[in-house]
Coordinates of C-alpha atoms in Angstrom, one line a residue:
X445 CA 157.4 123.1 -216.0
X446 CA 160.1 123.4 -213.2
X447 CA 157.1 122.7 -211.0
X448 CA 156.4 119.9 -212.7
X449 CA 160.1 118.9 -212.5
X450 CA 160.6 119.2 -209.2
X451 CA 157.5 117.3 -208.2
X452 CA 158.4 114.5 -210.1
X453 CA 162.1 114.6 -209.2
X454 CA 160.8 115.1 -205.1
X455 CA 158.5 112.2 -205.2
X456 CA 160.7 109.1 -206.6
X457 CA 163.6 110.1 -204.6
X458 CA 161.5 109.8 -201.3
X459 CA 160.8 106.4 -202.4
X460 CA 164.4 105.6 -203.2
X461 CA 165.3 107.0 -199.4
X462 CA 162.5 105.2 -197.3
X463 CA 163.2 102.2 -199.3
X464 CA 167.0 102.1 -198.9
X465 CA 166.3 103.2 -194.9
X466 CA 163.7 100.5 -194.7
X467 CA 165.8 97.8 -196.0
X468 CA 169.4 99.3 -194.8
X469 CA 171.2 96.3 -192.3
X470 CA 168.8 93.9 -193.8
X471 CA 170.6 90.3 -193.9
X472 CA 170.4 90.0 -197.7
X473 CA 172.7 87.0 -197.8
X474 CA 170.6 83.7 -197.2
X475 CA 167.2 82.8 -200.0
X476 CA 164.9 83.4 -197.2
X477 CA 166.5 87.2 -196.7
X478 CA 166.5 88.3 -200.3
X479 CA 163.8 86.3 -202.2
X480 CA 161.1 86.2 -198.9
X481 CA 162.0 89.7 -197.1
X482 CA 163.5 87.3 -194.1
X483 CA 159.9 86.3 -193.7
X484 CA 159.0 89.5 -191.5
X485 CA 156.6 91.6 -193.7
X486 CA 153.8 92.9 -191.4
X487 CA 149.9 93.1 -192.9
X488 CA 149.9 96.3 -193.8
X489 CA 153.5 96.2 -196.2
X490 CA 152.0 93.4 -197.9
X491 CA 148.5 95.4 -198.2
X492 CA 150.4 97.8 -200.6
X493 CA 152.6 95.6 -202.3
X494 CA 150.0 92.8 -203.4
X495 CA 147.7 96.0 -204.9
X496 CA 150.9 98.1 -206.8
X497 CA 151.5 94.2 -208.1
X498 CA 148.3 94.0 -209.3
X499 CA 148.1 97.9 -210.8
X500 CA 150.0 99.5 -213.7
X501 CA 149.7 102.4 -215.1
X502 CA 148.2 100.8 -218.3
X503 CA 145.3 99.5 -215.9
X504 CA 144.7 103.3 -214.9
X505 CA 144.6 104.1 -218.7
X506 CA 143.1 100.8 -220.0
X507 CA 140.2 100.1 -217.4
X508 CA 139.4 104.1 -218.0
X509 CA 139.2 103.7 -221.7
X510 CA 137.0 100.6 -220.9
X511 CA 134.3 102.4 -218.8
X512 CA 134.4 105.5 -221.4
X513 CA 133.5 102.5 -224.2
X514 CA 130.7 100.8 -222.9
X515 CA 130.0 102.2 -219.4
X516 CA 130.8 100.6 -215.7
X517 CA 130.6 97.0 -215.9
X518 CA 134.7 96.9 -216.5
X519 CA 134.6 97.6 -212.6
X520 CA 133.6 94.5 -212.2
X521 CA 137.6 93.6 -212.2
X522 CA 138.4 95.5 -209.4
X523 CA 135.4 94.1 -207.3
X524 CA 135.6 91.4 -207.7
X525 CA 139.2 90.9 -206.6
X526 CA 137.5 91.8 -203.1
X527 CA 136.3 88.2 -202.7
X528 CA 139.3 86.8 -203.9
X529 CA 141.6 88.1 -201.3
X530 CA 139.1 86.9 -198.4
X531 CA 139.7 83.2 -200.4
X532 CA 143.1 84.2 -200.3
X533 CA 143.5 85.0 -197.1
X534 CA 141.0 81.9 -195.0
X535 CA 142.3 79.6 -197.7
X536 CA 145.0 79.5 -199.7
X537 CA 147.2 81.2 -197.4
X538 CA 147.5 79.3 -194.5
X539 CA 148.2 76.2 -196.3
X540 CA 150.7 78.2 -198.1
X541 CA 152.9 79.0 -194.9
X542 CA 152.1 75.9 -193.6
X543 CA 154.3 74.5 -196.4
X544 CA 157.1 77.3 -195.7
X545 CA 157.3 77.1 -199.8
X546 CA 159.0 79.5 -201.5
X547 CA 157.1 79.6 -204.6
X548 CA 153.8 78.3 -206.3
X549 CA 155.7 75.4 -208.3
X550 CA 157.6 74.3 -205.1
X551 CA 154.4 73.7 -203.3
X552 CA 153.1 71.6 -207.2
X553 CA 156.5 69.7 -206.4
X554 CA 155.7 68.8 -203.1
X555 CA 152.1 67.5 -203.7
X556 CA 153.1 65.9 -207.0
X557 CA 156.4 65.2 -208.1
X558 CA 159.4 67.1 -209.3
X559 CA 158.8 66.0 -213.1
X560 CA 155.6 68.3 -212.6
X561 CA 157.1 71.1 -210.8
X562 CA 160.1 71.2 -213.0
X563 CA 157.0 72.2 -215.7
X564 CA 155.3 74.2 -214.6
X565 CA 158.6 76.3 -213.5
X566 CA 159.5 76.5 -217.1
X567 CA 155.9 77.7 -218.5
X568 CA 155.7 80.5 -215.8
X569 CA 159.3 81.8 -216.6
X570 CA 158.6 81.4 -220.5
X571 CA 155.5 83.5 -220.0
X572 CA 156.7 85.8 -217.4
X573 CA 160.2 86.9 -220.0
X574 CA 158.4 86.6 -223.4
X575 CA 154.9 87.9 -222.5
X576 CA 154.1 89.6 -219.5
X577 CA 157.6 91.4 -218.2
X578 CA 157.8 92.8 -221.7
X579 CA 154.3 93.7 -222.0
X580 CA 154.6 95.5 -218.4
X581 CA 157.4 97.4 -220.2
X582 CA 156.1 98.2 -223.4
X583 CA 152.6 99.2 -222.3
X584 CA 154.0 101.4 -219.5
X585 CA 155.9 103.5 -221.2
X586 CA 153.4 104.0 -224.0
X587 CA 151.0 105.5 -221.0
X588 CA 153.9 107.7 -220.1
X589 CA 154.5 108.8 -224.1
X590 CA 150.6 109.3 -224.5
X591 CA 150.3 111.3 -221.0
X592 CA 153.4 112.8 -220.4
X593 CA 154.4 113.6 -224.4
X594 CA 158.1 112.5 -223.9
X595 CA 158.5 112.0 -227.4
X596 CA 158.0 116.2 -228.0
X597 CA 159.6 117.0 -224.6
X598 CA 163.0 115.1 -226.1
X599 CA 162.8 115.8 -229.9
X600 CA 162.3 112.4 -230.9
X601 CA 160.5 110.1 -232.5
X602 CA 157.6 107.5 -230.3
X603 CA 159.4 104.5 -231.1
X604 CA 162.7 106.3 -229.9
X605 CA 161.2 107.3 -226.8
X606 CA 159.2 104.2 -226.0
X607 CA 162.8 102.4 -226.1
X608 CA 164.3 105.3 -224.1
X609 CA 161.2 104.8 -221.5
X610 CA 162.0 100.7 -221.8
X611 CA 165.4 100.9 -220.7
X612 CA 164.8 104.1 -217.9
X613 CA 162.0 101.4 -216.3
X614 CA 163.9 98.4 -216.6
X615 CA 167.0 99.7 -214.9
X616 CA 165.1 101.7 -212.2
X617 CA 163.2 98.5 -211.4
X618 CA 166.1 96.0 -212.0
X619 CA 167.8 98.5 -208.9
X620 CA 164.9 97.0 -206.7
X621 CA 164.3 94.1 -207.6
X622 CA 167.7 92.4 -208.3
X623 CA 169.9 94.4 -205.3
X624 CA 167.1 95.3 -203.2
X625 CA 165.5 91.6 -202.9
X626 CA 161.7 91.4 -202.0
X627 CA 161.9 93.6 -199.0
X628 CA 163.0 96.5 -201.3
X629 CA 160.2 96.0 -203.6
X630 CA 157.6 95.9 -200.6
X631 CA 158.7 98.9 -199.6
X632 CA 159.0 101.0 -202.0
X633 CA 155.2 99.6 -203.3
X634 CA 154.3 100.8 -200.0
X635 CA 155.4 104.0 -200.6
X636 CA 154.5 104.3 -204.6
X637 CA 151.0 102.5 -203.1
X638 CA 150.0 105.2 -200.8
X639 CA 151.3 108.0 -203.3
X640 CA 148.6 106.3 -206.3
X641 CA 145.8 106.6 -204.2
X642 CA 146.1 110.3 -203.5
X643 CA 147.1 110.9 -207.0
X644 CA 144.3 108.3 -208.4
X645 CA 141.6 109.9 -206.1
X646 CA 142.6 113.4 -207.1
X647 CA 141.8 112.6 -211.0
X648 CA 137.8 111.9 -210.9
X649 CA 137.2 115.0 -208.0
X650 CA 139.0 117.6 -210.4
X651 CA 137.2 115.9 -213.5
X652 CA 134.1 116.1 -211.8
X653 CA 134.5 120.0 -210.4
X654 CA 135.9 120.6 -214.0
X655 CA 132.3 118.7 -215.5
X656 CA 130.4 120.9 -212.6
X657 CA 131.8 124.1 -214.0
X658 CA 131.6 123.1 -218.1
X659 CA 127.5 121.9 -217.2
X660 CA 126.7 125.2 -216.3
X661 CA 126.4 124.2 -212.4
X662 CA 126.3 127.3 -210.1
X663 CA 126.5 125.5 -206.9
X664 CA 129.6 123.3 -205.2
X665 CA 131.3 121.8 -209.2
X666 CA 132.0 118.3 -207.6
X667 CA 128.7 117.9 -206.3
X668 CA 127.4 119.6 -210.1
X669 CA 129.2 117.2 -211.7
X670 CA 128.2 114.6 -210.1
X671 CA 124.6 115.6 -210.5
X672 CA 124.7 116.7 -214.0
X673 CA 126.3 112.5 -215.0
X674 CA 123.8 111.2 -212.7
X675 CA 120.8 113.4 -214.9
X676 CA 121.9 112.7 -218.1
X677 CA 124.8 109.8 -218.3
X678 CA 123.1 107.3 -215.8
X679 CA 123.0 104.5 -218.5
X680 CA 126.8 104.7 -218.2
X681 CA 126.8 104.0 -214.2
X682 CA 125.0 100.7 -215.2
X683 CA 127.9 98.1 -214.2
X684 CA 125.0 94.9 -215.4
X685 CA 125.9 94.5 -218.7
X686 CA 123.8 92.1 -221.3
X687 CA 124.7 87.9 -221.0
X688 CA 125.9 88.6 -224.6
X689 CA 127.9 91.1 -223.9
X690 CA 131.9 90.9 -226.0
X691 CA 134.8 92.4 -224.4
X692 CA 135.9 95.2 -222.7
X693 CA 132.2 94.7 -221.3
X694 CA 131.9 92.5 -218.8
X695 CA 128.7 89.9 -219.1
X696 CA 126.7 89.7 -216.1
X697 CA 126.7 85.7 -215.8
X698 CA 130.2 86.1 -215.7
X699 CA 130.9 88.5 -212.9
X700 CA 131.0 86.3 -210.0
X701 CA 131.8 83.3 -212.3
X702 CA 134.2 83.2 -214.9
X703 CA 135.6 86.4 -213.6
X704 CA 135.7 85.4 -209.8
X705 CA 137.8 82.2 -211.5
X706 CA 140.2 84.5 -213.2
X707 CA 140.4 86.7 -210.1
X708 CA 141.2 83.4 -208.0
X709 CA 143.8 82.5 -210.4
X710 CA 145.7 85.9 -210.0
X711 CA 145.0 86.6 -206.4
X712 CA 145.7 83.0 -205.0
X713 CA 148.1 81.3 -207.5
X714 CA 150.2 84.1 -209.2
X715 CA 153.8 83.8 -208.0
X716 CA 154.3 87.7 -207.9
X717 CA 151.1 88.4 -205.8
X718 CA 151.6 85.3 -203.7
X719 CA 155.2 85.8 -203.0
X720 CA 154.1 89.0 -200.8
X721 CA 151.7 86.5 -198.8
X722 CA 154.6 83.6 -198.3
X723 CA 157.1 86.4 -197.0
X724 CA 154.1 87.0 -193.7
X725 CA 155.6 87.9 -190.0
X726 CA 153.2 85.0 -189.5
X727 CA 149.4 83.9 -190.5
X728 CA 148.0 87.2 -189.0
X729 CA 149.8 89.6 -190.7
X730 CA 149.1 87.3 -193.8
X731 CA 145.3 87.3 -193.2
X732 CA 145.6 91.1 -192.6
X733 CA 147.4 92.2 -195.5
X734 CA 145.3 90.2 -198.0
X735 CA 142.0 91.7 -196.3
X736 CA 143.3 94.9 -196.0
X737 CA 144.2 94.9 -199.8
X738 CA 140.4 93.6 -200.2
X739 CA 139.3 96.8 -199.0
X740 CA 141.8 98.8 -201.7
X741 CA 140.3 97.0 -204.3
X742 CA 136.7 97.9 -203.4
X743 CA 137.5 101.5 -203.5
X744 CA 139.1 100.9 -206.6
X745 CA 136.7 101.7 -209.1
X746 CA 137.1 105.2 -207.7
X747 CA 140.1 106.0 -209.9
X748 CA 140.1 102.9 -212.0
X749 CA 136.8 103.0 -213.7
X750 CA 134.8 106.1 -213.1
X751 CA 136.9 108.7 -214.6
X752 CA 136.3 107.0 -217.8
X753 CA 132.7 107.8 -217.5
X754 CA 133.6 111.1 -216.4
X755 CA 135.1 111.5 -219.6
X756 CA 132.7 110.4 -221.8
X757 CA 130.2 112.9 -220.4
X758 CA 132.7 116.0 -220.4
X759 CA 134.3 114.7 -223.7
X760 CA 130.6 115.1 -225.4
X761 CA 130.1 118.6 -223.8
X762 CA 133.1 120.3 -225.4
X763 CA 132.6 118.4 -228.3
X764 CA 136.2 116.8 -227.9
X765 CA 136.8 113.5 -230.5
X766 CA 138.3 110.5 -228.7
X767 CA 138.9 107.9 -231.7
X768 CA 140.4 105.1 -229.2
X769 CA 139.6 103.9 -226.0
X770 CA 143.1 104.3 -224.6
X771 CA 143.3 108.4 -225.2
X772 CA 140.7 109.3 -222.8
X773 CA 142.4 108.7 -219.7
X774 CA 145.3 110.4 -221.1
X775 CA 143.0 113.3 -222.9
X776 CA 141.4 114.0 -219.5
X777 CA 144.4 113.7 -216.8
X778 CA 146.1 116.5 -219.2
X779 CA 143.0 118.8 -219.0
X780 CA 142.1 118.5 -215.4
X781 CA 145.7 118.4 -213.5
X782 CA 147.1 121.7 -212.5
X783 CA 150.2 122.2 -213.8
X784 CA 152.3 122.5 -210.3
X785 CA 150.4 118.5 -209.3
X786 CA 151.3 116.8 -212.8
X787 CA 154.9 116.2 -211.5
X788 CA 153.6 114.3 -208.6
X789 CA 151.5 112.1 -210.8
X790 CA 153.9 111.7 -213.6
X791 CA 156.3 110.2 -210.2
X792 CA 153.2 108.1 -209.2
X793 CA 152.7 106.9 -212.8
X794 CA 156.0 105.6 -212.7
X795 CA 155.8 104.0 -209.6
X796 CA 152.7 102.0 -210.6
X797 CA 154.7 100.7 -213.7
X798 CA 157.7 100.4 -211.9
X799 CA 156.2 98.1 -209.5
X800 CA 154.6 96.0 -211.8
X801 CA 157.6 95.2 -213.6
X802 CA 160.1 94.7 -210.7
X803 CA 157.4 92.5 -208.6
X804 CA 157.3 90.5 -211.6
X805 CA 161.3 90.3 -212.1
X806 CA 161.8 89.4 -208.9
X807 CA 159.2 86.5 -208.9
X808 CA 161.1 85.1 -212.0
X809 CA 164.3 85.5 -210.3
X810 CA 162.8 83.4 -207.7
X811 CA 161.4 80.5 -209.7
X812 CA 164.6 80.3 -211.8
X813 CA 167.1 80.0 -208.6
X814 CA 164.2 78.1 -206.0
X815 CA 162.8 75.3 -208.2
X816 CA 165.4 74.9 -211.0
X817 CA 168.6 75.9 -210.2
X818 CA 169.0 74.7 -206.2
X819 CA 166.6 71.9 -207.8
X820 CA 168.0 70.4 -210.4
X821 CA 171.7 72.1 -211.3
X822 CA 173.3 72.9 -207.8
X823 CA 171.4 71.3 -205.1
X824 CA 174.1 71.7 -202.5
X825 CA 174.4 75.0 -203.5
X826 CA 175.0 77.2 -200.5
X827 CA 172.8 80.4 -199.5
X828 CA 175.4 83.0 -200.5
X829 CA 175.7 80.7 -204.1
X830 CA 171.5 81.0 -204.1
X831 CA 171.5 84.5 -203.7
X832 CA 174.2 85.7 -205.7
X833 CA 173.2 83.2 -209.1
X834 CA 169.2 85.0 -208.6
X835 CA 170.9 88.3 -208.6
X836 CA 173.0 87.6 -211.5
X837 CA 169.9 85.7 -213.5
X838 CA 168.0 88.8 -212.7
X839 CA 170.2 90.9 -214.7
X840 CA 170.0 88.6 -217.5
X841 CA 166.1 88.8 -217.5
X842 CA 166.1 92.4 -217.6
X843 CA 168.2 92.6 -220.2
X844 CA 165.9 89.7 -222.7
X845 CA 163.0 91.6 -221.7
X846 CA 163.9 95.3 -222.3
X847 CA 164.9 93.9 -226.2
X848 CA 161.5 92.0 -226.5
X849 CA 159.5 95.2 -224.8
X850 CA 159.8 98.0 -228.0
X851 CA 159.3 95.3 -230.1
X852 CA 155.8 95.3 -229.2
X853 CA 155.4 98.7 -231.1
X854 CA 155.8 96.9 -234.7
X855 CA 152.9 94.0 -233.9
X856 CA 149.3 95.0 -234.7
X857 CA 147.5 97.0 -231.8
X858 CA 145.2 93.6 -231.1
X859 CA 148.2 91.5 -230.7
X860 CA 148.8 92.6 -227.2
X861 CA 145.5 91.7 -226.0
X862 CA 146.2 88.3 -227.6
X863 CA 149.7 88.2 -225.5
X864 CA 147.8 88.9 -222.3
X865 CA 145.6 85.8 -223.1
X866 CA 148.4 83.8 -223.7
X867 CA 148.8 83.7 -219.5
X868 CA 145.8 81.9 -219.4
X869 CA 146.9 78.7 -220.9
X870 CA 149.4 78.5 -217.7
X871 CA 147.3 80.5 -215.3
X872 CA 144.3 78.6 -215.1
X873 CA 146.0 75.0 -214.9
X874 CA 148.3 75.9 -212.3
X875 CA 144.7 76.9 -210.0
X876 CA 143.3 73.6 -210.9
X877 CA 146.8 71.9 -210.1
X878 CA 146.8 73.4 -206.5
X879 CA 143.0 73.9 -205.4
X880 CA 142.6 70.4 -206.6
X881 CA 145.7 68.8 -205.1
X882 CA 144.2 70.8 -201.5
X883 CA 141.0 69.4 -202.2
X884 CA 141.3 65.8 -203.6
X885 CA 143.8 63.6 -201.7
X886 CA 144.2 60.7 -203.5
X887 CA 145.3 62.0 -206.9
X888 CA 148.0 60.5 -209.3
X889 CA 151.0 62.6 -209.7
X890 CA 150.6 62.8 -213.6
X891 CA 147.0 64.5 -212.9
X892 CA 148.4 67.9 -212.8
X893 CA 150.4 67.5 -216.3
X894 CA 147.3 65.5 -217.4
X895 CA 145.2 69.1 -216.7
X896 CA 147.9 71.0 -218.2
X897 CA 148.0 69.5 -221.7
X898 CA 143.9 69.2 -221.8
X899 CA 143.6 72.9 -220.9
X900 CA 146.7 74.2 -223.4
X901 CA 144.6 72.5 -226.1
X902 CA 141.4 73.8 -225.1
X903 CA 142.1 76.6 -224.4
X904 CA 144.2 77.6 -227.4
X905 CA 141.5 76.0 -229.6
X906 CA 138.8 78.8 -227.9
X907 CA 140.8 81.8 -229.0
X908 CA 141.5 80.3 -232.0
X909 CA 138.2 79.9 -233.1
X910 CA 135.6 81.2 -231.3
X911 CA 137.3 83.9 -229.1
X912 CA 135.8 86.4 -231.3
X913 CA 132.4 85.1 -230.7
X914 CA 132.1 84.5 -227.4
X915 CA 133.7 86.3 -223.8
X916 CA 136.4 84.1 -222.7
X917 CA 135.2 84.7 -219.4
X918 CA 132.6 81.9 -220.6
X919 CA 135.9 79.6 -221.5
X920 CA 136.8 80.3 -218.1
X921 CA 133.4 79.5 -216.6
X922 CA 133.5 76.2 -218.3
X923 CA 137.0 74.8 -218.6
X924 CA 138.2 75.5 -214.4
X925 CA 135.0 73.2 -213.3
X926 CA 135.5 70.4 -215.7
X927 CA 139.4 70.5 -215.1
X928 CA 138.0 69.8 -211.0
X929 CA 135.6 67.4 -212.3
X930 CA 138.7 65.6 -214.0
X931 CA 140.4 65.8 -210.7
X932 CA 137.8 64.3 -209.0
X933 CA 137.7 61.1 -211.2
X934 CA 141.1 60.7 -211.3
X935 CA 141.5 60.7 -207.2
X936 CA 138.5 58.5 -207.3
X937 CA 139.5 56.1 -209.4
X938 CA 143.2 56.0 -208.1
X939 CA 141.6 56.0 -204.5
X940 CA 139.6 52.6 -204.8
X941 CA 141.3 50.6 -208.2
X942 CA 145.2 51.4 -206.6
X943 CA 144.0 51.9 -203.0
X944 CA 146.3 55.0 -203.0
X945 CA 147.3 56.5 -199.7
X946 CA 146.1 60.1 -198.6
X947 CA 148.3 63.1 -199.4
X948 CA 149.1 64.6 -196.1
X949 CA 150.4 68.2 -196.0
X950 CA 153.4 68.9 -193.2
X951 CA 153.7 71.3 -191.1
X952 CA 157.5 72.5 -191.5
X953 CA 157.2 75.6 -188.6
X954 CA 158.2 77.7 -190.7
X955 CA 155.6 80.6 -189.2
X956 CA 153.1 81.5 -186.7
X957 CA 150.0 79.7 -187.6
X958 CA 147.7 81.7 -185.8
X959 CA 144.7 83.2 -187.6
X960 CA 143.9 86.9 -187.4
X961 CA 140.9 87.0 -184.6
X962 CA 139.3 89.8 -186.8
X963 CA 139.3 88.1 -189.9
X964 CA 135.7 86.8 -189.9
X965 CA 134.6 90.4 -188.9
X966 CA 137.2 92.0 -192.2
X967 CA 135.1 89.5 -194.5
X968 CA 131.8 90.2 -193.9
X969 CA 132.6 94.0 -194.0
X970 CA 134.3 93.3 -197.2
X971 CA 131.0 91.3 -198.4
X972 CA 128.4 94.1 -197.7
X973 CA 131.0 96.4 -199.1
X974 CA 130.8 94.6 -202.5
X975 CA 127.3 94.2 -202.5
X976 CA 126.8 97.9 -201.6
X977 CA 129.2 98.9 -204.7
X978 CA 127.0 96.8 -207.0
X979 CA 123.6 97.9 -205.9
X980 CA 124.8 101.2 -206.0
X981 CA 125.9 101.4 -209.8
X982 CA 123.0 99.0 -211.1
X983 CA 119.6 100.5 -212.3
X984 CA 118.5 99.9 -208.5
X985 CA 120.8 102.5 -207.6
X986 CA 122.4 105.4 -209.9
X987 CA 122.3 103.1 -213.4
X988 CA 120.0 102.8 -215.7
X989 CA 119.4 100.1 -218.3
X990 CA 120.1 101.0 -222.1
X991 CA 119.3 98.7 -224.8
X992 CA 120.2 101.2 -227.3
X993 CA 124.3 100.9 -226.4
X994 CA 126.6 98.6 -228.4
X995 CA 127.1 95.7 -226.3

């Protein structure tokens, strides 16, 4: 236990030093300083920071419960981000910089009108304080209760240490994100980054020497464990699940489809990931960090899905019950960790939910002082004023959202799944708002409202009635190309009946826009990389098909 202690006490303070050393005579005092890291964050900073914005600790648990269910195809999530960071990085974000916008809406404002951006501002914070901040919260601590057993440890009760675990995260992560600014998030995602992947990749090596030895192996355990899932579990390495396939599986037809849509929305249009890209050194470090975080995202499955399969196969050996998805991740990490290592991982647990939640309050902090405060309350507002009313609406949003977080615990277990969803009705509308305003450029400025009413509507009519029929990866698949196909007709119709003039984006300086030199070379890497990954875990590599499972 002191072990344990100390390990965990060691770890977060190092991250609390490097970041306050990393950040220490940083000019905090202009918007560009504290919301875009003074626009100096090299390739490799933004590497870590887009992937710890991406992962949370209920990812590690969830996607590992996922793969225990119905086998590998889950991965498919973490793959699949690999192509969306090389769109990402040729596409999106050199006409992001180009812009020198600050955040997603600002650059809706700029190719529509500020009726639109003013919008789409509110949606994202509404979403960002009632759903997905709180969600971060709630789910992250209930992945620390279930691992860690904090409720025992303190003598309370799960709902008193859930809100105990709330309020520790939120002001931990407030700390970085509302006094830090950006740069101190980057940082310290950095940091937290490089600490998850030694302490993800430690997790399916022990559970495999642990299978080796339980199997009866008498040779090297990782290698025995490794051989005995391959004999016996090899349906469960199958990532190609059926068309029909319902969730957590993922549907073949969907996988580069409706999931690469999803993935494009996150990866190229969500203002906490992209908000890393638009505070680039310049277009190369850009290009490299995106690519770079490609790479992590391959590797991925490593600690993300596999482990669950681990589990399932050791699980059945010793004749342990799991009766939900979400304890086998826990169940396993608890049996395979030595004791003296569980403080490091408890401190990189934390990290991965403390950097989802302050990525994400620092983004909202952003949108509220960028694109509605300097726009439409203060616009003469000076930078110190800027600064000072985003640290100050930052506190304010950490307080709403640690409330609304353990309130979670009294809603049915489904409803935050349904929560998650609820992103998508803003998500996918603000991809079609800004691919198609790139790619059409004689479209009306109500086209982008236009898309976001027809999709609310559709959408919400999909998971009210058929979501439990069909994936909604299929809604995906459908709705993002008829939204574009809208888009089209609207710019051609405005194009010849109004003889519209082309939308032409400026070039403000605001960066280097010089591309990385490698960056054809990163992407095709990245490409055979993925395609490698796929074979590998399909029945032409280690998988093998089973019509007998549930999905």
């Amino acid at each position: 236990m002191l072990w344990t202690i100390i390990s965990f006490i060691g770890f977060t303070i190092l991250v609390a030093v490097i970041s306050y050393v990393k950040t220490k005579g940083d000019d905090q005092t202009t918007a560009d300083g504290y919301f875009l890291a003074g626009r100096g964050l090299p390739g490799f900073v933004i590497a870590g920071s887009l992937l710890l914005t991406n992962l949370s600790a209920e990812q590690l648990v969830g996607t590992n419960g996922q793969t225990w269910s119905v086998g590998m195809s889950p991965m498919a999530f973490e793959i699949v981000a690999a192509p969306c960071c090389i769109i990402l990085a040729l596409f999106a974000a050199p006409r992001y910089l180009k812009s020198g916008i600050t955040t997603i809406p600002e650059l809706i404002g700029l190719r529509y009108d500020h009726s639109t951006k003013l919008w789409f501002s509110i949606a994202y914070i509404l979403l960002y304080i009632v759903v997905q901040i709180p969600v971060i919260l709630y789910s992250g601590s209930l992945v620390f209760e279930n691992i860690f057993g904090v409720s025992a440890m303190l003598g309370v009760s799960k709902l008193q240490s859930i809100i105990i675990l709330c309020v520790i995260i939120s002001i931990i992560g407030s700390i970085y994100a509302i006094f830090g600014g950006l740069k101190a998030v980057a940082v310290s995602d950095t940091v937290n980054g490089i600490g998850l992947l030694i302490g993800g990749f430690m997790i399916p090596f022990l559970a495999l020497s642990v299978l080796g030895k339980v199997s009866g192996g008498d040779g090297f355990a990782i290698a025995d464990g490794m051989r005995y899932l391959i004999e016996n579990h090899s349906d469960m390495l199958n990532s190609i699940a059926p068309a029909d396939s319902l969730p957590p599986a993922v549907p073949w037809p969907t996988v580069f489809t409706g999931l690469l849509f999803l993935g494009l929305q996150s990866w190229c249009t969500h203002q906490s990931f992209i908000q890393r890209v638009l505070a680039a050194r310049d277009l190369k470090e850009a290009q490299k960090g995106a690519l770079y975080c490609a790479f992590l995202k391959i590797i991925g499955f490593m600690y993300l899905a596999l482990p669950g399969v681990i589990a399932f196969a050791l699980f059945q050996l010793q004749g342990n019950q799991v009766s939900m998805m979400d304890e086998a991740y826990p169940q396993l990490v608890t049996q395979v960790i030595p004791a003296p290592l569980m403080g490091f991982f408890a401190a990189v647990m934390l990290g991965a939910i403390l950097s989802s939640f302050n990525s994400v309050l620092n983004s909202v902090d952003t949108l509220f002082t960028m694109d509605i405060y300097k726009e439409f309350i203060n616009p003469k507002a000076s930078e110190e004023k800027l600064v000072k009313v985003g640290k100050n609406i930052g506190i304010l949003f950490a307080v709403l959202t640690t409330i609304v977080g353990p309130l979670i615990y009294f809603f049915p277990a489904g409803l935050k799944t349904f929560l998650d969803s609820l992103v998508m009705l803003i998500a996918l509308p603000v991809l079609s708002a800004v691919f198609g305003g790139f790619f059409f450029k004689y479209l009306p400025k109500y086209s982008a409202k236009l898309v976001l009413l027809i999709h609310v509507v559709s959408y919400g009519a999909f998971l009210l009635f058929l979501g439990d029929r069909f994936h909604y990866l299929y809604a995906v698949l459908v709705l993002l190309p008829l939204e574009l196909l809208l888009m089209y007709l609207l710019n051609r119709y405005n194009q010849q009946k109004n003889h519209a003039a082309a939308w032409i984006q400026e070039d403000v300086g605001a960066v280097d826009l010089t591309p990385w030199k490698y960056r054809w070379v990163a992407t095709a890497v990245i490409l055979i990389c993925v395609a490698a990954v796929y074979i590998a875990f399909s029945p032409l590599g280690i998988g093998t098909w089973n019509y007998a499972q549930p999905w």
